[in-house]
Short mmCIF file of C-alpha atoms and ligand atoms in Angstrom, two decimals:
data_model
loop_
_atom_site.label_atom_id
_atom_site.label_comp_id
_atom_site.label_asym_id
_atom_site.label_seq_id
_atom_site.Cartn_x
_atom_site.Cartn_y
_atom_site.Cartn_z
CA UNK A 162 88.01 81.91 105.35
CA UNK A 163 89.99 84.32 103.07
CA UNK A 164 92.88 83.59 101.15
CA UNK A 165 95.19 86.49 100.19
CA UNK A 166 98.54 87.11 99.08
CA UNK A 167 100.73 87.47 102.02
CA UNK A 168 101.68 90.98 103.12
CA UNK A 169 105.10 92.90 102.41
CA UNK A 170 106.34 95.54 104.79
CA UNK A 171 108.83 98.03 103.50
CA UNK A 172 109.71 99.45 106.99
CA UNK A 173 110.82 97.16 110.01
CA UNK A 174 113.47 97.49 112.57
CA UNK A 175 114.90 94.12 113.42
CA UNK A 176 117.49 95.46 115.73
CA UNK A 177 120.21 93.11 114.96
CA UNK A 178 123.07 93.30 115.37
CA UNK A 179 123.35 95.42 118.49
CA UNK A 180 120.04 95.61 120.07
CA UNK A 181 118.73 91.93 120.61
CA UNK A 182 117.34 92.88 123.77
CA UNK A 183 114.53 94.51 121.99
CA UNK A 184 114.17 92.10 119.02
CA UNK A 185 116.38 89.76 116.68
CA UNK A 186 116.19 88.33 113.19
CA UNK A 187 114.40 85.20 114.75
CA UNK A 188 111.74 87.00 116.79
CA UNK A 189 110.99 89.74 114.37
CA UNK A 190 110.21 87.45 111.62
CA UNK A 191 108.24 85.14 113.82
CA UNK A 192 106.10 88.32 114.37
CA UNK A 193 106.04 89.02 110.91
CA UNK A 194 104.42 85.56 110.08
CA UNK A 195 102.01 85.95 112.99
CA UNK A 196 100.85 89.06 111.31
CA UNK A 197 100.48 87.69 107.86
CA UNK A 198 103.85 89.05 106.37
CA UNK A 199 106.14 87.05 104.33
CA UNK A 200 108.53 89.82 103.43
CA UNK A 201 110.18 92.64 105.16
CA UNK A 202 112.73 95.38 104.46
CA UNK A 203 114.90 96.07 107.26
CA UNK A 204 116.07 99.41 108.54
CA UNK A 205 119.90 100.65 109.06
CA UNK A 206 119.71 102.83 112.34
CA UNK A 207 121.36 100.07 114.59
CA UNK A 208 123.93 101.11 117.11
CA UNK A 209 126.58 100.62 114.56
CA UNK A 210 124.35 101.78 111.58
CA UNK A 211 124.34 99.89 108.26
CA UNK A 212 126.22 102.43 106.32
CA UNK A 213 129.38 100.62 105.14
CA UNK A 214 129.46 97.27 103.18
CA UNK A 215 131.07 95.63 105.91
CA UNK A 216 127.94 96.47 108.28
CA UNK A 217 125.65 95.25 105.60
CA UNK A 218 127.53 91.96 105.00
CA UNK A 219 127.57 91.31 108.83
CA UNK A 220 123.76 91.93 109.11
CA UNK A 221 123.18 89.80 105.96
CA UNK A 222 125.21 86.94 107.51
CA UNK A 223 123.21 87.18 111.07
CA UNK A 224 120.02 87.26 109.25
CA UNK A 225 120.75 84.34 107.10
CA UNK A 226 120.78 81.94 109.87
CA UNK A 227 117.84 83.08 111.76
CA UNK A 228 114.89 84.63 109.51
CA UNK A 229 111.72 82.41 109.15
CA UNK A 230 110.29 85.00 106.26
CA UNK A 231 112.37 86.77 103.61
CA UNK A 232 114.05 89.74 104.63
CA UNK A 233 115.83 92.72 102.57
CA UNK A 234 117.80 95.67 103.69
CA UNK A 235 117.91 99.30 103.39
CA UNK A 236 121.19 100.92 103.17
CA UNK A 237 121.92 103.82 105.58
CA UNK A 238 123.00 107.08 104.12
CA UNK A 239 125.53 109.46 105.37
CA UNK A 240 127.00 112.50 103.66
CA UNK A 241 130.11 110.79 102.92
CA UNK A 242 129.49 107.15 102.32
CA UNK A 243 128.50 107.35 98.62
CA UNK A 244 131.85 105.62 97.81
CA UNK A 245 130.16 102.42 99.27
CA UNK A 246 126.87 102.63 96.99
CA UNK A 247 128.42 100.97 93.83
CA UNK A 248 129.45 97.91 95.99
CA UNK A 249 126.10 97.55 98.05
CA UNK A 250 123.35 98.60 95.48
CA UNK A 251 122.80 95.32 94.11
CA UNK A 252 122.05 94.00 97.65
CA UNK A 253 119.82 96.67 99.02
CA UNK A 254 116.00 97.85 98.27
CA UNK A 255 116.66 101.24 98.72
CA UNK A 256 118.88 104.26 100.58
CA UNK A 257 117.42 105.11 104.01
CA UNK A 258 117.87 108.77 104.70
CA UNK A 259 117.22 110.36 108.36
CA UNK A 260 116.57 114.02 107.90
CA UNK A 261 115.02 114.48 111.31
CA UNK A 262 115.17 113.59 114.75
CA UNK A 263 114.43 109.94 115.68
CA UNK A 264 116.24 106.82 117.36
CA UNK A 265 119.46 106.19 116.16
CA UNK A 266 122.62 108.12 115.42
CA UNK A 267 122.60 108.52 111.64
CA UNK A 268 120.45 111.65 111.50
CA UNK A 269 121.60 114.44 109.08
CA UNK A 270 119.82 117.73 109.09
CA UNK A 271 120.68 120.90 106.82
CA UNK A 272 120.88 121.41 103.17
CA UNK A 273 124.49 120.46 102.60
CA UNK A 274 123.92 117.11 104.00
CA UNK A 275 120.70 116.42 102.29
CA UNK A 276 122.28 117.45 99.08
CA UNK A 277 125.51 115.31 99.41
CA UNK A 278 123.14 112.14 99.98
CA UNK A 279 120.76 112.98 96.98
CA UNK A 280 123.55 113.50 94.58
CA UNK A 281 125.29 110.55 95.61
CA UNK A 282 122.50 107.99 95.00
CA UNK A 283 121.09 107.02 91.54
CA UNK A 284 118.80 108.96 89.31
CA UNK A 285 115.28 107.47 89.14
CA UNK A 286 115.53 105.69 85.68
CA UNK A 287 118.89 103.95 86.80
CA UNK A 288 117.35 102.01 89.60
CA UNK A 289 113.47 102.53 89.29
CA UNK A 290 112.89 100.18 92.57
CA UNK A 291 115.43 101.47 94.70
CA UNK A 292 114.14 104.92 95.92
CA UNK A 293 115.76 107.03 98.57
CA UNK A 294 113.57 106.27 101.78
CA UNK A 295 113.14 109.36 103.81
CA UNK A 296 112.51 109.85 107.38
CA UNK A 297 111.41 113.52 107.46
CA UNK A 298 108.54 115.77 108.80
CA UNK A 299 106.96 119.21 108.07
CA UNK A 300 108.84 121.53 105.75
CA UNK A 301 111.47 119.06 105.27
CA UNK A 302 108.98 116.72 103.20
CA UNK A 303 108.53 119.94 100.65
CA UNK A 304 112.36 120.27 100.70
CA UNK A 305 112.94 116.43 99.69
CA UNK A 306 110.25 116.88 96.96
CA UNK A 307 112.21 119.70 95.49
CA UNK A 308 115.46 117.90 95.73
CA UNK A 309 113.93 114.92 94.13
CA UNK A 310 112.31 116.99 91.12
CA UNK A 311 115.76 119.05 90.65
CA UNK A 312 118.13 116.08 90.62
CA UNK A 313 115.56 113.53 89.40
CA UNK A 314 115.96 111.02 92.22
CA UNK A 315 113.10 108.51 93.39
CA UNK A 316 111.80 109.04 96.75
CA UNK A 317 109.64 107.36 99.19
CA UNK A 318 108.45 109.26 102.16
CA UNK A 319 108.24 106.81 105.29
CA UNK A 320 105.51 107.10 108.04
CA UNK A 321 103.57 109.97 106.84
CA UNK A 322 101.61 111.74 109.50
CA UNK A 323 100.39 114.95 108.68
CA UNK A 324 97.67 116.49 106.53
CA UNK A 325 99.85 119.10 105.23
CA UNK A 326 102.60 116.48 104.42
CA UNK A 327 100.08 114.61 102.47
CA UNK A 328 98.96 117.80 100.45
CA UNK A 329 102.40 118.30 98.99
CA UNK A 330 102.87 114.65 98.21
CA UNK A 331 99.56 114.87 96.05
CA UNK A 332 100.73 117.94 94.43
CA UNK A 333 104.00 116.26 93.68
CA UNK A 334 102.36 113.23 92.19
CA UNK A 335 100.37 115.53 90.03
CA UNK A 336 103.39 116.99 88.75
CA UNK A 337 104.99 113.61 87.96
CA UNK A 338 107.52 113.53 90.32
CA UNK A 339 108.74 110.15 91.17
CA UNK A 340 107.38 109.81 94.64
CA UNK A 341 105.83 107.13 96.82
CA UNK A 342 104.65 107.02 100.49
CA UNK A 343 103.43 104.91 103.33
CA UNK A 344 101.33 105.41 106.53
CA UNK A 345 101.79 103.45 109.55
CA UNK A 346 98.66 102.20 111.62
CA UNK A 347 99.77 103.92 114.75
CA UNK A 348 99.26 107.24 113.12
CA UNK A 349 95.69 105.77 111.73
CA UNK A 350 94.45 104.65 115.12
CA UNK A 351 96.05 106.94 117.78
CA UNK A 352 96.15 110.61 118.24
CA UNK A 353 98.23 112.99 120.31
CA UNK A 354 95.89 112.45 123.28
CA UNK A 355 96.93 109.05 123.82
CA UNK A 356 100.38 110.09 124.35
CA UNK A 357 99.39 111.70 127.61
CA UNK A 358 100.98 110.60 130.67
CA UNK A 359 97.71 109.01 132.22
CA UNK A 360 96.99 107.07 128.81
CA UNK A 361 99.88 105.24 127.13
CA UNK A 362 102.58 107.71 127.98
CA UNK A 363 105.96 106.48 126.48
CA UNK A 364 104.28 103.40 124.98
CA UNK A 365 102.77 106.12 122.37
CA UNK A 366 105.93 107.79 121.83
CA UNK A 367 107.26 107.47 118.33
CA UNK A 368 108.76 109.64 115.43
CA UNK A 369 106.93 111.30 113.85
CA UNK A 370 104.71 111.79 116.79
CA UNK A 371 101.04 111.03 116.97
CA UNK A 372 98.85 113.75 115.57
CA UNK A 373 95.39 115.49 115.34
CA UNK A 374 92.21 114.10 114.71
CA UNK A 375 92.09 116.34 111.53
CA UNK A 376 95.48 114.83 110.41
CA UNK A 377 94.24 110.96 111.01
CA UNK A 378 91.19 111.91 108.87
CA UNK A 379 93.32 113.08 106.04
CA UNK A 380 95.50 110.05 106.21
CA UNK A 381 92.53 107.77 105.97
CA UNK A 382 91.30 109.68 103.05
CA UNK A 383 94.67 109.53 101.46
CA UNK A 384 94.75 105.68 101.77
CA UNK A 385 91.33 105.64 100.09
CA UNK A 386 92.06 107.87 97.14
CA UNK A 387 95.65 106.32 96.36
CA UNK A 388 97.45 109.30 97.23
CA UNK A 389 99.16 106.94 100.15
CA UNK A 390 100.55 104.11 98.21
CA UNK A 391 100.99 101.49 101.12
CA UNK A 392 101.04 100.73 104.77
CA UNK A 393 104.23 99.96 106.60
CA UNK A 394 104.23 99.10 110.23
CA UNK A 395 107.46 100.88 111.25
CA UNK A 396 107.77 97.94 113.56
CA UNK A 397 110.24 99.51 116.09
CA UNK A 398 110.12 97.54 119.18
CA UNK A 399 111.75 98.83 122.50
CA UNK A 400 111.94 97.00 125.69
CA UNK A 401 109.58 98.13 128.72
CA UNK A 402 112.42 98.84 130.73
CA UNK A 403 113.56 101.45 128.20
CA UNK A 404 110.02 102.70 127.58
CA UNK A 405 109.56 103.06 131.55
CA UNK A 406 112.64 104.93 131.77
CA UNK A 407 113.16 108.64 132.48
CA UNK A 408 114.23 108.88 128.70
CA UNK A 409 112.18 106.80 126.62
CA UNK A 410 113.27 105.95 122.93
CA UNK A 411 110.73 106.63 120.21
CA UNK A 412 109.13 103.74 118.47
CA UNK A 413 106.47 101.17 118.70
CA UNK A 414 105.84 97.49 117.52
CA UNK A 415 103.34 96.86 114.71
CA UNK A 416 103.68 93.43 112.89
CA UNK A 417 101.19 91.41 114.80
CA UNK A 418 98.45 94.14 115.08
CA UNK A 419 98.19 95.82 111.61
CA UNK A 420 96.12 93.51 109.77
CA UNK A 421 93.46 93.13 112.49
CA UNK A 422 93.23 96.94 113.09
CA UNK A 423 92.95 97.61 109.39
CA UNK A 424 90.59 94.81 108.57
CA UNK A 425 87.97 95.75 111.47
CA UNK A 426 87.54 99.18 109.72
CA UNK A 427 86.98 97.76 106.40
CA UNK A 428 84.50 94.97 107.85
CA UNK A 429 82.76 97.56 109.75
CA UNK A 430 82.61 99.93 106.74
CA UNK A 431 84.56 102.82 108.23
CA UNK A 432 87.83 102.57 106.32
CA UNK A 433 86.46 104.44 103.28
CA UNK A 434 87.81 101.52 100.98
CA UNK A 435 87.32 97.76 100.66
CA UNK A 436 89.23 94.49 101.13
CA UNK A 437 90.82 94.56 97.56
CA UNK A 438 92.30 98.20 98.35
CA UNK A 439 93.70 96.78 101.79
CA UNK A 440 95.32 94.10 99.88
CA UNK A 441 96.71 96.47 97.58
CA UNK A 442 98.16 98.65 100.47
CA UNK A 443 99.58 95.54 102.29
CA UNK A 444 100.64 93.06 99.65
CA UNK A 445 100.57 94.38 96.09
CA UNK A 446 102.07 98.08 96.39
CA UNK A 447 105.16 97.29 98.55
CA UNK A 448 106.21 94.34 95.98
CA UNK A 449 105.66 96.78 93.01
CA UNK A 450 107.33 99.78 94.35
CA UNK A 451 110.60 97.86 95.60
CA UNK A 452 110.55 95.23 92.87
CA UNK A 453 109.78 92.29 95.29
CA UNK A 454 108.96 88.91 94.13
CA UNK A 455 105.34 88.27 93.67
CA UNK A 456 103.31 85.25 94.26
CA UNK A 457 105.53 83.47 96.72
CA UNK A 458 103.23 83.66 99.65
CA UNK A 459 99.60 83.33 100.78
CA UNK A 460 97.64 83.84 104.09
CA UNK A 461 94.45 82.30 105.26
CA UNK A 462 92.56 84.46 107.36
CA UNK A 463 89.49 83.51 109.53
CA UNK A 464 87.69 86.94 108.99
CA UNK A 465 84.67 86.31 111.37
CA UNK A 466 87.19 86.39 114.55
CA UNK A 467 86.96 89.30 116.53
CA UNK A 468 89.05 90.16 119.45
CA UNK A 469 90.66 92.49 121.51
CA UNK A 470 94.63 93.12 121.34
CA UNK A 471 96.44 92.35 124.39
CA UNK A 472 100.34 92.08 125.28
CA UNK A 473 99.86 88.40 126.00
CA UNK A 474 101.05 85.74 123.23
CA UNK A 475 103.14 88.22 120.99
CA UNK A 476 105.92 86.96 119.02
CA UNK A 477 107.81 90.36 119.28
CA UNK A 478 110.63 90.19 121.78
CA UNK A 479 109.28 93.63 123.41
CA UNK A 480 106.23 91.80 124.54
CA UNK A 481 103.68 94.95 124.42
CA UNK A 482 101.66 96.68 121.85
CA UNK A 483 100.44 100.22 121.95
CA UNK A 484 96.77 99.04 120.81
CA UNK A 485 96.37 96.99 123.91
CA UNK A 486 92.55 96.82 124.78
CA UNK A 487 91.55 98.01 121.18
CA UNK A 488 89.58 95.73 118.72
CA UNK A 489 90.60 93.77 115.92
CA UNK A 490 88.97 91.67 113.36
CA UNK A 491 90.42 88.85 110.99
CA UNK A 492 93.02 86.37 112.30
CA UNK A 493 95.73 84.97 110.59
CA UNK A 494 95.48 81.27 110.66
CA UNK A 495 98.01 79.90 107.89
CA UNK A 496 100.87 81.34 106.17
CA UNK A 497 102.56 79.50 103.09
CA UNK A 498 105.84 80.75 101.77
CA UNK A 499 107.00 79.04 98.30
CA UNK A 500 104.37 76.24 98.84
CA UNK A 501 105.51 75.33 102.53
CA UNK A 502 103.11 76.06 105.31
CA UNK A 503 105.09 78.13 107.65
CA UNK A 504 102.70 79.23 110.34
CA UNK A 505 99.61 77.71 111.59
CA UNK A 506 97.12 78.65 114.33
CA UNK A 507 99.66 80.78 116.46
CA UNK A 508 102.66 78.40 115.98
CA UNK A 509 105.51 79.23 113.62
CA UNK A 510 106.48 75.94 111.50
CA UNK A 511 109.35 77.30 109.52
CA UNK A 512 112.82 76.31 110.91
CA UNK A 513 115.06 79.26 111.91
CA UNK A 514 117.26 80.33 108.71
CA UNK A 515 114.78 78.51 106.05
CA UNK A 516 113.57 81.82 104.66
CA UNK A 517 115.39 83.79 101.72
CA UNK A 518 117.60 87.03 101.80
CA UNK A 519 115.90 89.28 99.38
CA UNK A 520 118.31 90.32 96.53
CA UNK A 521 117.57 93.61 94.13
CA UNK A 522 119.47 93.12 91.02
CA UNK A 523 118.79 95.32 88.22
C1 NCD B 757 112.21 104.11 114.96
C2 NCD B 757 113.41 103.30 115.84
O1 NCD B 757 112.85 102.99 116.83
O2 NCD B 757 114.35 102.55 115.24
N1 NCD B 757 111.60 104.82 115.75
C3 NCD B 757 110.42 105.46 115.55
O3 NCD B 757 109.72 106.14 116.62
N2 NCD B 757 109.65 105.51 114.39
C4 NCD B 757 113.25 104.98 114.02
C5 NCD B 757 112.36 105.66 112.88
O4 NCD B 757 111.68 104.91 112.19
O5 NCD B 757 112.52 106.54 112.67
ZN1 ZN B 758 109.41 98.23 87.13
ZN1 ZN B 759 111.51 107.30 110.74
ZN1 ZN B 760 111.38 103.35 111.24
#
């Protein structure tokens, strides 16, 4: 058995309020415990986006009653909601800005909107653990690095998918720009081929899209050499009915599959890094970057357990995984949160509403 610090995920979509057909605070946090996570940061792209203090308060109230692992929130940026920030900044992990096409209706493209958002958030030294979390691709990644440098804003690049994006992030780090980034497992284990209609089709459609084998190799290298700071699942469940429709939404779930996928690569010597680095990527770095409490959760893993991922027995309400048929190693057997056994052998033991809303003073 391995005993590790529990994992923390800076990027999940728990879908409440507004899309509880896909997931809710209870099912999403149960999926988190099953995957070895005890702390999550939820994203603001709900049907009524979390871009006002009232929407944030409603979300916190709903979460408080249901969560079985700790949850914090990222606030949604618009070019003109800066007046909300002084009222919400103590209660959020960061400001989420969508600068490219994805699921949801808070997407802002073009320099005027990007500039307004950058200028209304706080300088890097004012809140060193509250970055602007950025959804951007391609040249827009270079553009936000430029804005971060010019206006001294801390940024975190979400779900990095391309070799060229990693190259500019590396260069930014060498220049001392306040930047961190994350990679998601779907971009590490699947390529654009898997999104073909005769393969996973819509079940492999997410934003950013799956890339080439060369991009995948570059991301693994970035995880190994430290230029990618952490793993994030970008857990983004959608129902089967939606995925089977003529206009399938972007996004795939990930909380229950990430550790097993990653650990198998480590155990079989293909990852290019060891278990200590995997723990850094899943547990240590997210807490350090976002200022989350440390030492509050532990996970026990049967590292000898090998299995195949399937759609059976998942806690996520969407009931499917894009990794079906792929092999995993290392099963989460027990999870503790602040000394309480909250998950054991496939069963959630924590009562609904027993976990903590993460607050972010300072
Ligand atoms: C996310 C979603 O469904 O909310 N989808 C996705 O493909 N990643 C949105 C996002 O993270 O951009
Ligand atoms: Zn610090
Ligand atoms: Zn995104
Ligand atoms: Zn996302």
